[in-house]
Every structure is written in C-alpha cells, then in structure tokens.
Amino acid sequence: MDITSIDQLDPNATYSYADYLQWQINERIELIKGKIFRMSPAPATRHQLFVGEIYRRLSNHLYRNSCKVFISPFDVRLTPLRKTDSSKIYTVVQPDICVVCNPDKIDLKGCLGAPDLVVEVLSPGNTDKEMKEKFEIYEENGVKEYWLVEPDHHIVLVYKLNEEGRFIGLKPFTESEILTSEVVEGFEVLVKDIFDV
C-alpha cells in the first residue's frame, strides 16, 4: 500500500529510515527514535527571516571552506550506533540549519551522522516533547554545538558537548552580546543583528 498521508500511519508504531524512504507524504515530518512527528505548518515569516539571516552569515563565513552549511528541508539521519544500514536508522530530523565539517557524512540523501553544529529557531508549533527528544537525540549522537534561537526574547541558548558526551548550557546570549562558535572557527555575530531583519 502506498503511504501518501501521515494519517495512514500508526502513531504508536516504531518506524525506520527504510520505512521513511517508502512514504510519499507531502507533509513535512521527522522521525525521532522511530516515532513520527509532524513538523509545524509553514513557519511564520519572522521565523524564516531569522533562519535566513543566520544561514546567510554562516554561509558567507564558510564560503570555500571544507565545512558546509545546510538549511531545512535537509534530512539528517541519526543513530547512536552509527549504523549505515538504513533499516537500523530510527531518527531522521530536519534542523533549521546545520553545519557539517566531515565531507564523508554528506551524501545524496543528506547527512548521515551528527552535524557539527545544529541551529533550531523556536516557533509556537514546537512541542515540549519534540524539544526534549531533539535535545537528547543531538546530545547522544554527538552534535558538538547546539543553538536554540528564542525569537520572543531575542536570545540564543548555546549548548556545547563536553568530554563526557553531555551538553553543557552556556549563559543565554542577549542582543548586546557577540555569539561565537567553537565549531565554526572565527565565526561571530552580534545577537541583535540576527533579529534586526
């Protein structure tokens, strides 16, 4: 049976990346630990402006660099076991922005393995469960740096992976501060400039 709608899927079932590849669903979805998550409807204008501004700045900074920056929709396939067999991958996410510095992780289907940097701009459609699951997935898969951009308060929350493989949260970066990255060497942006678009 052709799967063309998320409503044809059992919300309690566990699905793999191999299943995901078979679906012909127009709606954007993510697969987190085998569970289906509807992505928010088309993001609000300001969400897209903030994503676009961060992407533009990262892209300009990484021009002709071995690190590559991608913007959603872009499939990132994750598994803590780092298996390459798609039937063993139970998580496929589409971060707003990600930076991948290992070219071996990039293929025709997206990224296989943890990006070095993931940026998510929060929107009203983000559920608490989705945010918790993504935080845990990014942490256990070894994303080195994770930025959560909070549009309502104009702050950026930065989490960096420590030597034990756990995210450590830095103090929130406010509009008057310069956001830097350990992963994207030399990158910096005044937080206010992200939101003044």
XYZ file of C-alpha atoms in Angstrom:
197
model
C 0.000 0.000 0.000
C 1.314 3.441 -0.942
C 1.599 5.758 2.054
C 0.606 9.249 0.934
C -0.728 10.677 4.202
C 0.544 10.672 7.773
C -2.966 9.583 8.786
C -2.278 6.179 7.185
C 0.490 5.531 9.723
C 0.074 4.151 13.231
C 1.231 6.865 15.670
C 2.160 4.164 18.204
C 4.300 2.125 15.805
C 8.082 2.355 15.520
C 9.344 3.162 12.025
C 12.806 3.099 10.476
C 14.538 5.214 7.859
C 13.844 2.418 5.363
C 10.114 2.946 6.027
C 10.514 6.719 5.742
C 12.067 6.335 2.278
C 8.982 4.452 1.057
C 6.460 7.103 2.049
C 5.159 9.644 -0.454
C 3.835 12.132 2.082
C 3.737 15.798 1.043
C 3.564 16.990 4.650
C 6.938 17.561 6.308
C 7.621 15.037 9.056
C 10.528 13.945 11.216
C 11.254 10.532 12.665
C 12.603 10.682 16.216
C 13.571 7.357 17.798
C 11.192 5.652 15.391
C 8.210 7.887 16.237
C 6.574 10.239 13.741
C 6.491 13.972 14.452
C 4.570 16.394 12.259
C 6.631 19.444 11.553
C 4.884 22.757 12.119
C 2.903 24.149 9.225
C 4.868 26.564 7.053
C 6.920 28.579 9.544
C 5.959 32.157 10.304
C 7.605 34.948 8.357
C 9.826 36.086 11.211
C 10.987 32.505 11.846
C 12.103 32.304 8.219
C 13.785 35.714 8.380
C 15.812 34.674 11.444
C 16.741 31.317 9.907
C 17.695 33.065 6.668
C 19.872 35.627 8.430
C 21.798 33.015 10.429
C 22.177 30.829 7.331
C 23.409 33.791 5.246
C 26.036 34.723 7.806
C 27.246 31.132 8.275
C 27.246 30.521 4.516
C 29.257 33.673 3.811
C 31.719 32.776 6.567
C 32.137 29.206 5.275
C 32.475 30.124 1.601
C 35.035 27.746 0.008
C 35.527 26.009 3.357
C 35.510 22.251 3.952
C 32.633 22.777 6.399
C 29.269 23.045 4.622
C 26.103 24.718 5.877
C 22.622 23.390 5.069
C 19.137 24.806 5.562
C 15.899 22.864 6.055
C 14.496 20.803 4.459
C 17.639 18.651 4.651
C 17.485 15.112 6.071
C 19.889 14.337 8.900
C 19.886 10.606 9.683
C 20.997 9.780 13.189
C 21.640 6.636 15.159
C 23.709 6.361 18.326
C 25.164 3.130 16.937
C 26.368 4.902 13.770
C 24.935 2.122 11.565
C 24.890 2.788 7.823
C 22.134 0.236 7.103
C 19.034 2.415 6.618
C 16.801 -0.213 8.214
C 18.619 0.420 11.508
C 18.181 4.206 11.484
C 15.213 5.325 13.533
C 15.789 9.077 13.550
C 15.538 11.483 10.625
C 15.390 15.173 11.536
C 15.424 18.378 9.539
C 17.181 21.038 11.616
C 16.570 24.631 10.569
C 20.317 24.942 9.931
C 23.232 22.564 10.323
C 26.954 22.688 9.658
C 28.775 19.522 8.631
C 32.582 19.559 8.578
C 33.203 15.905 7.672
C 32.528 15.500 3.916
C 32.169 11.716 4.398
C 28.894 12.339 6.250
C 27.316 14.125 3.266
C 25.619 12.061 0.570
C 22.855 12.434 -1.999
C 20.185 11.920 0.679
C 21.516 14.487 3.156
C 23.732 13.858 6.167
C 24.448 10.503 7.784
C 25.661 11.107 11.317
C 25.829 14.081 13.611
C 26.374 17.547 12.173
C 28.981 19.606 14.000
C 26.540 22.450 14.653
C 22.740 22.410 14.745
C 20.658 25.595 14.910
C 16.932 25.479 15.684
C 14.776 28.611 15.718
C 11.877 28.036 18.090
C 8.338 28.604 16.897
C 4.912 28.264 18.524
C 4.470 24.871 16.828
C 7.424 23.320 18.684
C 6.117 20.948 21.355
C 7.832 20.330 24.673
C 8.156 16.641 23.778
C 9.735 17.446 20.412
C 12.224 19.847 22.018
C 13.172 17.337 24.734
C 13.531 14.484 22.221
C 15.656 16.562 19.853
C 17.913 17.775 22.669
C 18.517 14.171 23.749
C 18.990 12.922 20.163
C 21.512 15.639 19.321
C 23.370 15.004 22.559
C 23.550 11.205 22.297
C 24.613 11.373 18.649
C 27.497 13.735 19.332
C 26.396 17.093 17.886
C 29.249 19.285 19.133
C 27.262 22.514 19.353
C 23.515 23.157 19.518
C 21.948 26.615 19.298
C 18.331 27.296 20.273
C 17.222 30.679 18.989
C 14.388 32.155 21.061
C 12.605 34.791 18.912
C 10.242 36.161 21.580
C 13.022 37.183 23.951
C 15.755 37.755 21.331
C 18.216 35.382 22.958
C 20.282 32.423 21.782
C 20.836 29.437 24.058
C 24.077 27.601 23.294
C 24.858 24.039 24.329
C 28.310 22.535 23.846
C 29.168 18.861 24.103
C 31.672 18.139 26.877
C 34.223 15.328 27.027
C 31.678 13.017 28.675
C 29.294 13.476 25.737
C 26.819 15.681 27.666
C 25.517 19.097 26.657
C 26.644 21.954 28.856
C 24.477 25.062 28.608
C 26.218 28.418 28.460
C 24.573 31.572 29.763
C 21.986 32.965 27.314
C 23.423 35.260 24.653
C 21.427 38.509 24.624
C 21.132 41.175 21.919
C 24.130 43.159 23.178
C 26.489 40.158 23.052
C 28.552 38.605 20.294
C 27.733 34.980 19.561
C 30.748 32.865 18.621
C 31.230 29.222 17.774
C 33.960 26.771 18.714
C 32.893 24.522 15.836
C 32.834 27.207 13.127
C 36.209 28.787 13.739
C 36.282 32.568 13.513
C 32.507 32.954 13.210
C 30.889 35.703 15.230
C 27.678 37.699 15.069
C 26.105 40.353 17.259
C 22.913 38.711 18.509
C 20.922 41.888 17.806
C 21.815 41.545 14.109
C 20.071 38.149 13.930
C 16.789 39.712 14.992
C 17.073 43.090 13.186
C 15.949 41.820 9.793
